[in-house]
Structure formats: structure tokens, C-alpha cells
Short mmCIF file of N, CA, C and O in Angstrom, two decimals:
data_model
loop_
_atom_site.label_atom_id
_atom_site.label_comp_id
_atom_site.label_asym_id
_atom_site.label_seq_id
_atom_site.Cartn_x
_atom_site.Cartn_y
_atom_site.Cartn_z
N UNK A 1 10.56 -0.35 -47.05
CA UNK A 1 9.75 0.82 -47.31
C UNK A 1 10.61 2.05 -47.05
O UNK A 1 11.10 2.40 -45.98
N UNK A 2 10.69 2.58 -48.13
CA UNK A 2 11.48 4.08 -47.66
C UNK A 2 10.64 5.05 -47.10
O UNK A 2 9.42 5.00 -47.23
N UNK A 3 11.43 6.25 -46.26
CA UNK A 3 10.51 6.78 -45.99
C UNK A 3 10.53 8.10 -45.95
O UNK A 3 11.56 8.40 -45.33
N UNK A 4 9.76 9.39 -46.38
CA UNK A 4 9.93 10.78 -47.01
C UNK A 4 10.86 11.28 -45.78
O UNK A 4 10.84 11.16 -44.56
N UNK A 5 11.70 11.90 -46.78
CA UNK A 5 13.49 12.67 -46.01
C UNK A 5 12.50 13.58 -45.15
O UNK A 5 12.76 13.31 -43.98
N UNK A 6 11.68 14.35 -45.19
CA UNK A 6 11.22 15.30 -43.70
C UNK A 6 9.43 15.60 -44.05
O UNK A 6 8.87 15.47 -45.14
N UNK A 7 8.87 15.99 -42.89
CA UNK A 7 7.57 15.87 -42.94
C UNK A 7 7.16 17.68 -43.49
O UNK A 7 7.77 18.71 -43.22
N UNK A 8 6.01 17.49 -44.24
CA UNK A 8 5.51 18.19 -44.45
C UNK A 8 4.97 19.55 -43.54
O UNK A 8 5.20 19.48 -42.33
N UNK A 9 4.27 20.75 -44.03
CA UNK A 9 4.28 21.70 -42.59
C UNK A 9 3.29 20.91 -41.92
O UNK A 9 2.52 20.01 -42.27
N UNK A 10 3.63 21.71 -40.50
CA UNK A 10 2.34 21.40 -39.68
C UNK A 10 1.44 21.13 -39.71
O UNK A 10 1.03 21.81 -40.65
N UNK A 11 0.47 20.46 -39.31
CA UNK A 11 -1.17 20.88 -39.43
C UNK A 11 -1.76 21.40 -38.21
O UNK A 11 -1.90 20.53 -37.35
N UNK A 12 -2.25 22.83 -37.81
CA UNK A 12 -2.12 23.28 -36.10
C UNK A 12 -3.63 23.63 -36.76
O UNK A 12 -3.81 24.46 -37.65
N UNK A 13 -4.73 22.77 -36.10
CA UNK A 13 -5.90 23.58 -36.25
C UNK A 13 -6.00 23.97 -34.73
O UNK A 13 -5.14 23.45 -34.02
N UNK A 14 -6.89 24.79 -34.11
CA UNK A 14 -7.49 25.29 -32.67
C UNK A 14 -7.61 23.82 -31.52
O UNK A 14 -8.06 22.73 -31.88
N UNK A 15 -7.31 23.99 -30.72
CA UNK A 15 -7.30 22.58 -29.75
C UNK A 15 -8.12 23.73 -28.37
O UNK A 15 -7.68 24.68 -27.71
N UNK A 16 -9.32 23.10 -28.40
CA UNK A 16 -10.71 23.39 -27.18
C UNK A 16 -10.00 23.27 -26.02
O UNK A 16 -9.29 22.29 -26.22
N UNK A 17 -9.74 23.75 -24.75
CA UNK A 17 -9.12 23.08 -23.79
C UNK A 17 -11.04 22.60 -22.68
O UNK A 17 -11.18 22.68 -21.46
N UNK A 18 -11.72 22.33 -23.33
CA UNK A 18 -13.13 21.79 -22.41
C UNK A 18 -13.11 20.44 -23.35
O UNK A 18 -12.93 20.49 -24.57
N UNK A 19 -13.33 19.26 -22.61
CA UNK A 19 -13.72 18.58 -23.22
C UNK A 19 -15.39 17.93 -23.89
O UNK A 19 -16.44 18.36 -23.41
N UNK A 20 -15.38 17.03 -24.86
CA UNK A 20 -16.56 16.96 -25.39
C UNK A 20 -17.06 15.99 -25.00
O UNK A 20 -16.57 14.91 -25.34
N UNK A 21 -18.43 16.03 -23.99
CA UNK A 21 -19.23 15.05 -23.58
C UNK A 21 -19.80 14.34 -24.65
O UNK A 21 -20.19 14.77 -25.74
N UNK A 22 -19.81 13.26 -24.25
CA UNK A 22 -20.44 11.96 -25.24
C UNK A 22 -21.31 11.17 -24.13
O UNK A 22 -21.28 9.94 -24.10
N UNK A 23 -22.06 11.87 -23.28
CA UNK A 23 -23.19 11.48 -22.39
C UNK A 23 -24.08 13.05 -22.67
O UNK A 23 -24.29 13.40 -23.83
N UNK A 24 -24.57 13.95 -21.43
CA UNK A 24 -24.96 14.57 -21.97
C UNK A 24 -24.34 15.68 -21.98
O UNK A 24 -23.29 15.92 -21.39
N UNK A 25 -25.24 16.73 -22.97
CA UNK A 25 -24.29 17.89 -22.98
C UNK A 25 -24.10 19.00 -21.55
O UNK A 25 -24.78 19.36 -20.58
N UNK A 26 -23.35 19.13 -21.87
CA UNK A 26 -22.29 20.26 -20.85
C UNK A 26 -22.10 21.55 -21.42
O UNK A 26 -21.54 21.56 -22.51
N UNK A 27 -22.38 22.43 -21.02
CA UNK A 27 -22.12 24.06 -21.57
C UNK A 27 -20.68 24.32 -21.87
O UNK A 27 -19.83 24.10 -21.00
N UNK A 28 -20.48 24.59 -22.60
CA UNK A 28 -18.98 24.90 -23.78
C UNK A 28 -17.97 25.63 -23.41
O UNK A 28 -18.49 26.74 -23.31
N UNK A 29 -17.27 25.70 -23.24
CA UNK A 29 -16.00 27.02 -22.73
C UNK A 29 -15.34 26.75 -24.12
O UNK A 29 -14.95 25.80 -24.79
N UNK A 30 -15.49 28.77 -24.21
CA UNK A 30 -15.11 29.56 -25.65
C UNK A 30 -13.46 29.65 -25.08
O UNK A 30 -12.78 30.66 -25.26
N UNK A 31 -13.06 28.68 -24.51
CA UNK A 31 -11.57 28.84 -24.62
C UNK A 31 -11.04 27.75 -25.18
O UNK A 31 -11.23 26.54 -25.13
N UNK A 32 -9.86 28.96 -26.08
CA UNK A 32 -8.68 28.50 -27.10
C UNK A 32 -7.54 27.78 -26.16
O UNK A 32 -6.66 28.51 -25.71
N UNK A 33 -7.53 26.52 -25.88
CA UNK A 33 -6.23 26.03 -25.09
C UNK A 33 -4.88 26.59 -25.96
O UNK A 33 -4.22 27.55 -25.55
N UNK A 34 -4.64 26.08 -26.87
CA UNK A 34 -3.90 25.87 -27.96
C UNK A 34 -4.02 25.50 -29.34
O UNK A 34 -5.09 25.13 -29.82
N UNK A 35 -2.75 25.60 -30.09
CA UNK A 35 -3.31 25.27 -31.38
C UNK A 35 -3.07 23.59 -31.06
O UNK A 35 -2.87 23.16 -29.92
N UNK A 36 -3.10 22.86 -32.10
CA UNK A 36 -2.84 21.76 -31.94
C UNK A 36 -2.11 21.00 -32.85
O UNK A 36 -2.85 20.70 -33.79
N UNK A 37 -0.79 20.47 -33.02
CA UNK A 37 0.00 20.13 -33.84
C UNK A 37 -0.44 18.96 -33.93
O UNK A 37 0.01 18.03 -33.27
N UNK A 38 -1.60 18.83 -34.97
CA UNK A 38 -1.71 16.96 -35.12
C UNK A 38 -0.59 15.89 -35.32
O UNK A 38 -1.02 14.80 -34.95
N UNK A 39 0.83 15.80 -35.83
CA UNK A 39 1.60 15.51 -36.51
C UNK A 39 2.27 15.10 -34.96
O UNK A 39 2.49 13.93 -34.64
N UNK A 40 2.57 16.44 -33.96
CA UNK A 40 3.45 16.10 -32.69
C UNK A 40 1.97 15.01 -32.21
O UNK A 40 2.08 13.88 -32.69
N UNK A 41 1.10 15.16 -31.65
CA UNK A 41 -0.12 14.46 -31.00
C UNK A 41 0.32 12.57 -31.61
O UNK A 41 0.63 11.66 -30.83
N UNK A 42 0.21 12.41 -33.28
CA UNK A 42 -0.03 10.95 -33.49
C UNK A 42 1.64 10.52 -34.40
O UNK A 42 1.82 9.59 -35.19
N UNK A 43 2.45 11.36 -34.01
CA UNK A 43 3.92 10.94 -34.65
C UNK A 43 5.03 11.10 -33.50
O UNK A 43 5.65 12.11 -33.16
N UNK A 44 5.08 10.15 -33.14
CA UNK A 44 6.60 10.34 -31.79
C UNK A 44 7.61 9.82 -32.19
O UNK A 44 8.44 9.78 -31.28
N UNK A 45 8.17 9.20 -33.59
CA UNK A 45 9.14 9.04 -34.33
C UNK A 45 8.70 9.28 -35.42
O UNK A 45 7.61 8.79 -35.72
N UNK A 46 9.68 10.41 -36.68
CA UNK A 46 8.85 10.89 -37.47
C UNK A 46 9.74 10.10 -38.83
O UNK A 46 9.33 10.21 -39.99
N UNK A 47 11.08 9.27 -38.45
CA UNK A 47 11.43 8.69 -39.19
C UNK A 47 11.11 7.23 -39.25
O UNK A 47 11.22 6.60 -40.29
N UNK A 48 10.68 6.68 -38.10
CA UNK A 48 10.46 5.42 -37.78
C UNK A 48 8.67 5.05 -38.05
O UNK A 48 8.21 3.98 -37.64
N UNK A 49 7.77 6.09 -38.78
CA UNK A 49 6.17 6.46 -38.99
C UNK A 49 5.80 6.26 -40.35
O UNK A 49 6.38 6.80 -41.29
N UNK A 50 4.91 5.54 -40.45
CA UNK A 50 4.27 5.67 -42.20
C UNK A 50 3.04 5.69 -41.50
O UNK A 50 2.83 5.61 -40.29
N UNK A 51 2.13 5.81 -42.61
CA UNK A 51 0.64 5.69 -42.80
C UNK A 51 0.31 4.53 -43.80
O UNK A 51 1.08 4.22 -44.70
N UNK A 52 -1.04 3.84 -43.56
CA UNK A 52 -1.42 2.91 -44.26
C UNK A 52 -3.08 2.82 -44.43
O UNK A 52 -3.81 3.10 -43.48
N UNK A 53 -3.52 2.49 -45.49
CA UNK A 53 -4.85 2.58 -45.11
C UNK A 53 -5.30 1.51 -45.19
O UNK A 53 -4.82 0.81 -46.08
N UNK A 54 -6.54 0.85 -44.20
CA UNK A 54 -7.25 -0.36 -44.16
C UNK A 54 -7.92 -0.89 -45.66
O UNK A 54 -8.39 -0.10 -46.48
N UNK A 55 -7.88 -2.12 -45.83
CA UNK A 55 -8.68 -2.90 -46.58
C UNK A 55 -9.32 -3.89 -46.32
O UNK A 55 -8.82 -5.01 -46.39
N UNK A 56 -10.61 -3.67 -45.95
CA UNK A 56 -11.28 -5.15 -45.36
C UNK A 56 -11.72 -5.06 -44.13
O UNK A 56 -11.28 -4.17 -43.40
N UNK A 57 -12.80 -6.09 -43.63
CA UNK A 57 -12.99 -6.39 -42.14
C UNK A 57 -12.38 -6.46 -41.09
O UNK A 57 -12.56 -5.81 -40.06
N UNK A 58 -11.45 -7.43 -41.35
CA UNK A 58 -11.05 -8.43 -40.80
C UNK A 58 -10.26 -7.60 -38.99
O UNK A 58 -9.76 -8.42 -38.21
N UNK A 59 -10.25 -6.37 -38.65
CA UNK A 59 -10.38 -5.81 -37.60
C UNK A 59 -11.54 -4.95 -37.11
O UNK A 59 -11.35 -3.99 -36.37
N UNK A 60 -12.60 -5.27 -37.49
CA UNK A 60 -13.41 -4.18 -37.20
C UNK A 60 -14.00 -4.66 -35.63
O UNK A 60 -14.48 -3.77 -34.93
N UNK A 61 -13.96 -5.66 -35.23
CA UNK A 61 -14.21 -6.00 -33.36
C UNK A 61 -13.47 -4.80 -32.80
O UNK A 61 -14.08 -3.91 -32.20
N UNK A 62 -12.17 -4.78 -32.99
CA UNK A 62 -11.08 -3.34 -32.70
C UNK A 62 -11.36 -1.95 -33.22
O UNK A 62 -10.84 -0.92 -32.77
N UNK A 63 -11.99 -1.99 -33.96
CA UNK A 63 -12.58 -0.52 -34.04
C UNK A 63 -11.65 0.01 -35.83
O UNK A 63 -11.53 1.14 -36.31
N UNK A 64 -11.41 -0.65 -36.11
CA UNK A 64 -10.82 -0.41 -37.15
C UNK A 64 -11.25 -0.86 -38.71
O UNK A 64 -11.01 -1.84 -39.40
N UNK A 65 -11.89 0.20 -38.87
CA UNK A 65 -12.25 -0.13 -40.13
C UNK A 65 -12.32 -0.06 -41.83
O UNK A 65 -11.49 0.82 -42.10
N UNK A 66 -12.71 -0.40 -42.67
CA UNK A 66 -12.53 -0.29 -44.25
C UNK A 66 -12.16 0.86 -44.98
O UNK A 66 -13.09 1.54 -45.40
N UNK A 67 -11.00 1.22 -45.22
CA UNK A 67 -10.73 2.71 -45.56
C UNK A 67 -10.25 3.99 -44.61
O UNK A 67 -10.23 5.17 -44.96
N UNK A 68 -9.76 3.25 -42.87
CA UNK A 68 -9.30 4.27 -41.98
C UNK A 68 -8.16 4.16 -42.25
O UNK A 68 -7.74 3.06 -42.62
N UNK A 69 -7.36 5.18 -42.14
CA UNK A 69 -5.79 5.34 -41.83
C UNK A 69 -5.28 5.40 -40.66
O UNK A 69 -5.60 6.13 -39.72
N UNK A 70 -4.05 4.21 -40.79
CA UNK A 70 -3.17 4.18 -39.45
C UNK A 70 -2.31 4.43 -39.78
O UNK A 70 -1.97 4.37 -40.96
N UNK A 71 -1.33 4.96 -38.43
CA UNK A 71 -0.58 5.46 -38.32
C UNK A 71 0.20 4.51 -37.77
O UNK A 71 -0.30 3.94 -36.80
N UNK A 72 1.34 4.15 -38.13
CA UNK A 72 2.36 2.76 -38.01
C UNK A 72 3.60 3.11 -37.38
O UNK A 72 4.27 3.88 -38.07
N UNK A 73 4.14 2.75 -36.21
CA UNK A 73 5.45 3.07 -36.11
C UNK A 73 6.47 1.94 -36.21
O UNK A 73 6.34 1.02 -35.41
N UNK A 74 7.34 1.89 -36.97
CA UNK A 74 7.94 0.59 -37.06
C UNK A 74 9.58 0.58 -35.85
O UNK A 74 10.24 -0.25 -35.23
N UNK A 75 9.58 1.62 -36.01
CA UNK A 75 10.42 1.18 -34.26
C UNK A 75 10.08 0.78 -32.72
O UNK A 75 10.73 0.90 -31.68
N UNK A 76 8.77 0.26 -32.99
CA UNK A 76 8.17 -0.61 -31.53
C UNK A 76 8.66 -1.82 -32.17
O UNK A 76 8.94 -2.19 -33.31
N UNK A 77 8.63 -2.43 -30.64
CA UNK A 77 8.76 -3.70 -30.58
C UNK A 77 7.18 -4.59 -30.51
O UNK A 77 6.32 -3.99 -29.87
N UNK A 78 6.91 -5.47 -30.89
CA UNK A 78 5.32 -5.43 -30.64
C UNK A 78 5.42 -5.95 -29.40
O UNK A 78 6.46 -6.32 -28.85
N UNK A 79 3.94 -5.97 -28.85
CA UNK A 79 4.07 -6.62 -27.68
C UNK A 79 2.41 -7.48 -27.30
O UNK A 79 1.60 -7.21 -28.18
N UNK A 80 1.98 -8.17 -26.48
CA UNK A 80 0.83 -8.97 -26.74
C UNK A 80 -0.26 -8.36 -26.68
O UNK A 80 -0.71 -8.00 -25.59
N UNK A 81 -0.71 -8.18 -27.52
CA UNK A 81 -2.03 -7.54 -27.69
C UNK A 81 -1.99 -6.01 -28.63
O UNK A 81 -2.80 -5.08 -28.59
N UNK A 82 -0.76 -6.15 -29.46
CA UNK A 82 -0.92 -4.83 -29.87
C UNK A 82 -1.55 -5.06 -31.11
O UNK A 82 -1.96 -6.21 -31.24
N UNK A 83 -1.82 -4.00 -32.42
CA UNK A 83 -2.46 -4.22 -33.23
C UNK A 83 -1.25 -3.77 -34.45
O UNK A 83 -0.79 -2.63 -34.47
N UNK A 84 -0.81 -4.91 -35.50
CA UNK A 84 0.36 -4.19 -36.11
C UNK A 84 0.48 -4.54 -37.45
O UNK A 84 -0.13 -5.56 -37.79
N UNK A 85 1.12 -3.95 -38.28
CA UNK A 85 1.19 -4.16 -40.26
C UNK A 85 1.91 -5.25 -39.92
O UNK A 85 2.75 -5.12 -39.03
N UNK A 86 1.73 -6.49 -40.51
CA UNK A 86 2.88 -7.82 -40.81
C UNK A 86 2.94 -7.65 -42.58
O UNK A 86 2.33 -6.98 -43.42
N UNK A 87 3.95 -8.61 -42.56
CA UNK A 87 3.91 -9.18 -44.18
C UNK A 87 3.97 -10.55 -43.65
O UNK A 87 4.80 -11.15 -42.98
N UNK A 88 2.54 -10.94 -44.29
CA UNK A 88 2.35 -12.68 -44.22
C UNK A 88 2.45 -12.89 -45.39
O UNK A 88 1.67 -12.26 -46.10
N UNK A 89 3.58 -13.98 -46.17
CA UNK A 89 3.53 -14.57 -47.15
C UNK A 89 3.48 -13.36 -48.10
O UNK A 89 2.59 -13.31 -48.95
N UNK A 90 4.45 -12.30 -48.00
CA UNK A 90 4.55 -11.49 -49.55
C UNK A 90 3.31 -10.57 -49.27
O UNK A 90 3.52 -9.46 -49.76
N UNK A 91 2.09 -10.66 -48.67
CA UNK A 91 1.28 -9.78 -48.61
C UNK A 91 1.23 -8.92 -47.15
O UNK A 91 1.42 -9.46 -46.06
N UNK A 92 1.01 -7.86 -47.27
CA UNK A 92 0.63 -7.05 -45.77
C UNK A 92 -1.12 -7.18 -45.40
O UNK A 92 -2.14 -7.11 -46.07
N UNK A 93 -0.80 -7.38 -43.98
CA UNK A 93 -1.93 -7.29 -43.33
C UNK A 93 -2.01 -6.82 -41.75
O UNK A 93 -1.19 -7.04 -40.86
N UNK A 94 -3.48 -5.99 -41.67
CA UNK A 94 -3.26 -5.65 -40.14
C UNK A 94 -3.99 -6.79 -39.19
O UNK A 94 -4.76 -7.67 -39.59
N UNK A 95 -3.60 -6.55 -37.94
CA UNK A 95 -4.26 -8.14 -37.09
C UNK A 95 -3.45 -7.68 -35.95
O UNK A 95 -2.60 -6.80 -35.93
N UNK A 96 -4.02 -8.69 -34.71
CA UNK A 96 -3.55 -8.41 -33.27
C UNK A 96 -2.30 -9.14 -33.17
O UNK A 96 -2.41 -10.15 -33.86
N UNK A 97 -1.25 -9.08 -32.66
CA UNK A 97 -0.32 -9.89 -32.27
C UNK A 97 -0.23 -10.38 -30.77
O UNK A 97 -0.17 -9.72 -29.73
N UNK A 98 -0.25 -11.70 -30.99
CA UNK A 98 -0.64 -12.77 -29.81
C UNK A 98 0.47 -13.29 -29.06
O UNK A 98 1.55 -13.27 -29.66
N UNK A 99 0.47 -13.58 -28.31
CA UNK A 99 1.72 -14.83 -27.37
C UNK A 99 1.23 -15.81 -27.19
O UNK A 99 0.04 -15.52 -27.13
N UNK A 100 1.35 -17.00 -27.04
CA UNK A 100 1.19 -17.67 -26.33
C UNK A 100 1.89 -19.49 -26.03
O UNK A 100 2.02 -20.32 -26.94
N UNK A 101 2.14 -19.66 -25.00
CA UNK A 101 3.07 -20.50 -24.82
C UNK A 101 4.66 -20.24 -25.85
O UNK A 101 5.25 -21.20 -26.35
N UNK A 102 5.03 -19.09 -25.96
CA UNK A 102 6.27 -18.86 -26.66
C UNK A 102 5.98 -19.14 -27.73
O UNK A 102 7.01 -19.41 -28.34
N UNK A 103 4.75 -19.29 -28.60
CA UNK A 103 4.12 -19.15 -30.15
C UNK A 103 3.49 -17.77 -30.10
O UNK A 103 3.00 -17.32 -29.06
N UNK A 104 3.53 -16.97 -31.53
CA UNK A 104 3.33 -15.76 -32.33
C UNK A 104 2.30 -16.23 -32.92
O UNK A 104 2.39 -17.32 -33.48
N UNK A 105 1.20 -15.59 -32.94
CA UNK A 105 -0.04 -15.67 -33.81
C UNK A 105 -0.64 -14.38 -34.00
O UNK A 105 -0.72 -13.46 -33.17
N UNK A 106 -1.01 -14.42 -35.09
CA UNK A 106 -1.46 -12.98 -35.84
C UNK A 106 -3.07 -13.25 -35.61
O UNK A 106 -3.41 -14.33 -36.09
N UNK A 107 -4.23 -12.45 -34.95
CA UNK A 107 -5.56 -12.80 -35.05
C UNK A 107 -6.00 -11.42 -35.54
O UNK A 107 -5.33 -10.38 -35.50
N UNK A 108 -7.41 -11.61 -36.08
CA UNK A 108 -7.88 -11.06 -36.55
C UNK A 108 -9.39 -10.62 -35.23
O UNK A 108 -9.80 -11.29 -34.28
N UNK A 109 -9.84 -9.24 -35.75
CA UNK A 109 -10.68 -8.90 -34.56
C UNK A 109 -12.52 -9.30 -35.39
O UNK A 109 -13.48 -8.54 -35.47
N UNK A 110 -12.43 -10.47 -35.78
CA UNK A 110 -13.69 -10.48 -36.86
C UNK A 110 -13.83 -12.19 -36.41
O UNK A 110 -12.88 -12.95 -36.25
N UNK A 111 -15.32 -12.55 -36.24
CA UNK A 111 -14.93 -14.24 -36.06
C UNK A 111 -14.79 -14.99 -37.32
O UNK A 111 -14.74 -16.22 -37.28
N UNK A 112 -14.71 -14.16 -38.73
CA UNK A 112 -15.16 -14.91 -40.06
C UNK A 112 -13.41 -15.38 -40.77
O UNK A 112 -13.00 -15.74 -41.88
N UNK A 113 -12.60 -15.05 -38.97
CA UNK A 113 -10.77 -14.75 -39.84
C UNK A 113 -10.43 -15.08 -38.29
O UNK A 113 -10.54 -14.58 -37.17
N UNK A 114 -9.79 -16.62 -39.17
CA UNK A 114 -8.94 -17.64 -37.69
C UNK A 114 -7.74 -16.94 -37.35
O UNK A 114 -7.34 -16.24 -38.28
N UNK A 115 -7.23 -16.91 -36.59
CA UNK A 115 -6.03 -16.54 -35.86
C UNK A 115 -4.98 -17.60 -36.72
O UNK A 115 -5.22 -18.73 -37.13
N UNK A 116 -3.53 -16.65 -36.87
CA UNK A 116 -2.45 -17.67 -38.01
C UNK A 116 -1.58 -17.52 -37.06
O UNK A 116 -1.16 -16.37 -36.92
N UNK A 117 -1.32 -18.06 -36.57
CA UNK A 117 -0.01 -18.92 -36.15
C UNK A 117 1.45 -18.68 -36.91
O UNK A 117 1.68 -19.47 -37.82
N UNK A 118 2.47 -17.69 -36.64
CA UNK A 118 3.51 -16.88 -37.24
C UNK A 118 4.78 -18.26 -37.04
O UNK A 118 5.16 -18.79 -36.00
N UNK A 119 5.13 -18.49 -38.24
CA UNK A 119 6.55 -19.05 -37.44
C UNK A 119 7.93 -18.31 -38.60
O UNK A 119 7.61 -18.31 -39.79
N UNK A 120 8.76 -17.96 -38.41
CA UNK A 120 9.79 -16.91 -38.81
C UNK A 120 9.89 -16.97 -40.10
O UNK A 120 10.04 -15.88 -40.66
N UNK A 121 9.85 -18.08 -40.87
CA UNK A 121 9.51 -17.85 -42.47
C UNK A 121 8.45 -17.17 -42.82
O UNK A 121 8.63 -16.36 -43.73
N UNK A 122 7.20 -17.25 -42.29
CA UNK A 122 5.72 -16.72 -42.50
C UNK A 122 5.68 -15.40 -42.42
O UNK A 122 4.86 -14.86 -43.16
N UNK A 123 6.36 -14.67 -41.71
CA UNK A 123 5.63 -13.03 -41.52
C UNK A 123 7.15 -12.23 -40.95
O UNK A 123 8.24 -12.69 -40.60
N UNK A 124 6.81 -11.32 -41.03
CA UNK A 124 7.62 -10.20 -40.50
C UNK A 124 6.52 -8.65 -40.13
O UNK A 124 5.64 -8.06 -40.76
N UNK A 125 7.20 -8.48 -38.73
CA UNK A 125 6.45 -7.56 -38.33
C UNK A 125 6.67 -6.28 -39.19
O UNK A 125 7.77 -6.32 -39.73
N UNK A 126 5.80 -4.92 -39.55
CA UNK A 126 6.11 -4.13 -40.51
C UNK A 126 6.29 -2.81 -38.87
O UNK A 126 6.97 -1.79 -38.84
N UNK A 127 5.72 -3.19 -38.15
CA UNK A 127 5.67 -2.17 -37.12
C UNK A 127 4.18 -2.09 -36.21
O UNK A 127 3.27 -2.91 -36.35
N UNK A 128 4.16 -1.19 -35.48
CA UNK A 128 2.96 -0.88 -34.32
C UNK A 128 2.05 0.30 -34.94
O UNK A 128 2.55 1.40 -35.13
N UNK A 129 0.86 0.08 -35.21
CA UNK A 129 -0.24 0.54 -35.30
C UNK A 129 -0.56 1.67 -33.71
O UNK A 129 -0.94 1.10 -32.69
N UNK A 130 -0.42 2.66 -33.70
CA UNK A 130 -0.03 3.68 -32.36
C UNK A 130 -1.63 4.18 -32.84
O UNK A 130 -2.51 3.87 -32.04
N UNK A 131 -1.96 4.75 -33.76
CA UNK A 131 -3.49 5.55 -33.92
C UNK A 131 -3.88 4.99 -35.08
O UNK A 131 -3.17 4.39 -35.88
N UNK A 132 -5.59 5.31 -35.17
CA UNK A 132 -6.62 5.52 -36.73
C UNK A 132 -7.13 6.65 -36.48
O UNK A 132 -7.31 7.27 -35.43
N UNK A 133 -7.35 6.88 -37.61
CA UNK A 133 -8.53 8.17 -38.13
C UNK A 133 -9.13 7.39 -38.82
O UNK A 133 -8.70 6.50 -39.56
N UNK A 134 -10.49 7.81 -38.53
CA UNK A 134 -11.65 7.50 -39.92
C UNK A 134 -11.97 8.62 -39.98
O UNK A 134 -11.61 9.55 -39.26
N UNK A 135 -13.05 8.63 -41.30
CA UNK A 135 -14.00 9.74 -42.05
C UNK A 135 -15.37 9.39 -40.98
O UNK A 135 -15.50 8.22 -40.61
N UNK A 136 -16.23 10.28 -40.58
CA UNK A 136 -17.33 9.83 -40.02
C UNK A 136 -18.15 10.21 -40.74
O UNK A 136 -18.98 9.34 -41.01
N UNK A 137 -18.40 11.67 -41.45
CA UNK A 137 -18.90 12.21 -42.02
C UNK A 137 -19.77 10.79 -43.22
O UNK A 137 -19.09 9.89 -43.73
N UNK A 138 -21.40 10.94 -43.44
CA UNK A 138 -21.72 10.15 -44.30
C UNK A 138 -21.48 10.39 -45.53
O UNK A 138 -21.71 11.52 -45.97
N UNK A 139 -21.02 9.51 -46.24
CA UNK A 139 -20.57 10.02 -47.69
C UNK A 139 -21.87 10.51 -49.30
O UNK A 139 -21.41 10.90 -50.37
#
């Protein structure tokens, strides 16, 4: 996968320095912390980063779902339990990466999608899944 020679401008919308309760509400502070460079926040290698967008279930136990975009870094190393792009068999897919007893298995966060069992012909890691965004907004 190649990947674009330099990133596009910024994106700095306003960054709240109060945070947002998700129990109950809390009275607001009209203060501007900063702007907020989304790009520095979910890109810490900006050559080693793609984006990809979901197709399918098959992670939604993990919070990841049909049509979100991740953000991929392919200079991690994976490690057990991370969530990462493979190419299984010519196709890409996202799924957890497993250990166990010195076997690689790719699982899925859905019970309707068995866990595959990686052996070095089968897959290649594409990189580490670091963030998603979804749309929440109803369409």
C-alpha cells in the first residue's frame, strides 16, 4: 500500500478544556482549552498511518462497526489482544489478534465468526488499528 507523500492541512476545530458527562449533567465551562489538531490526537506516525473503513459485523462485540473508519498504523508490532487489518488469503480483514501457546489466531468480536488460526502462509499483519470514528448522527 503506498502511502500519500504528506498530509493534508490540519483539521483544528475548538477543544472544551471541561469534560462531557455521560452520567449526569454538570454545568459547562465556556472555556476554550485549545484548538485541537485532530490529525496530531489519532496520527503518531504520519508515514507509517492509513485509514480504512469497516465492512461487516464481524467486530461489533469491540465496538466497531459497519461503515466506521480506522485509523491503522502499520509500524506496531501487534501484540495480544490488539485489534488489526490482516490479509487472510488475498483478502483484508479486521479481527483481534490472539496468542496462544505460541499459535496466532485472528478472532472475531461477533459469536457468528470462529476464531482462524494464522500460520505464515495464511495472513500477514497489515498493521494496528490505534482509533475509530463513527457517524452517530441518524441518517
Amino acid at each position: 500500500m503506498e502511502m500519500p507523500a504528506r498530509w493534508p492541512s490540519r483539521l483544528t476545530p475548538p477543544l472544551f478544556l471541561c469534560r462531557v458527562e455521560a452520567g449526569f449533567p454538570s454545568p459547562a465551562d465556556d472555556h476554550l482549552d485549545r484548538e485541537l489538531d485532530l490529525t496530531e490526537h489519532v496520527v503518531r506516525r504520519p508515514s507509517a498511518t492509513f485509514f480504512t473503513r469497516v465492512a461487516g459485523a464481524s467486530m461489533r462485540g469491540a465496538g466497531i462497526h459497519d461503515g466506521d473508519l480506522l485509523v491503522v498504523d502499520s509500524s506496531l508490532t501487534p501484540r495480544d489482544g490488539d485489534v488489526v487489518i490482516a490479509v487472510l488469503h488475498g483478502d483484508l480483514t479486521v479481527k483481534r489478534y490472539r496468542t496462544r501457546r505460541g499459535r496466532v489466531w485472528l478472532e472475531a468480536a461477533h459469536p457468528d465468526y470462529p476464531p482462524i488460526e494464522v500460520r505464515d502462509e495464511d495472513a500477514t499483519v497489515w498493521g494496528v488499528v490505534t482509533h475509530s470514528l463513527r457517524y452517530h448522527r441518524k441518517r
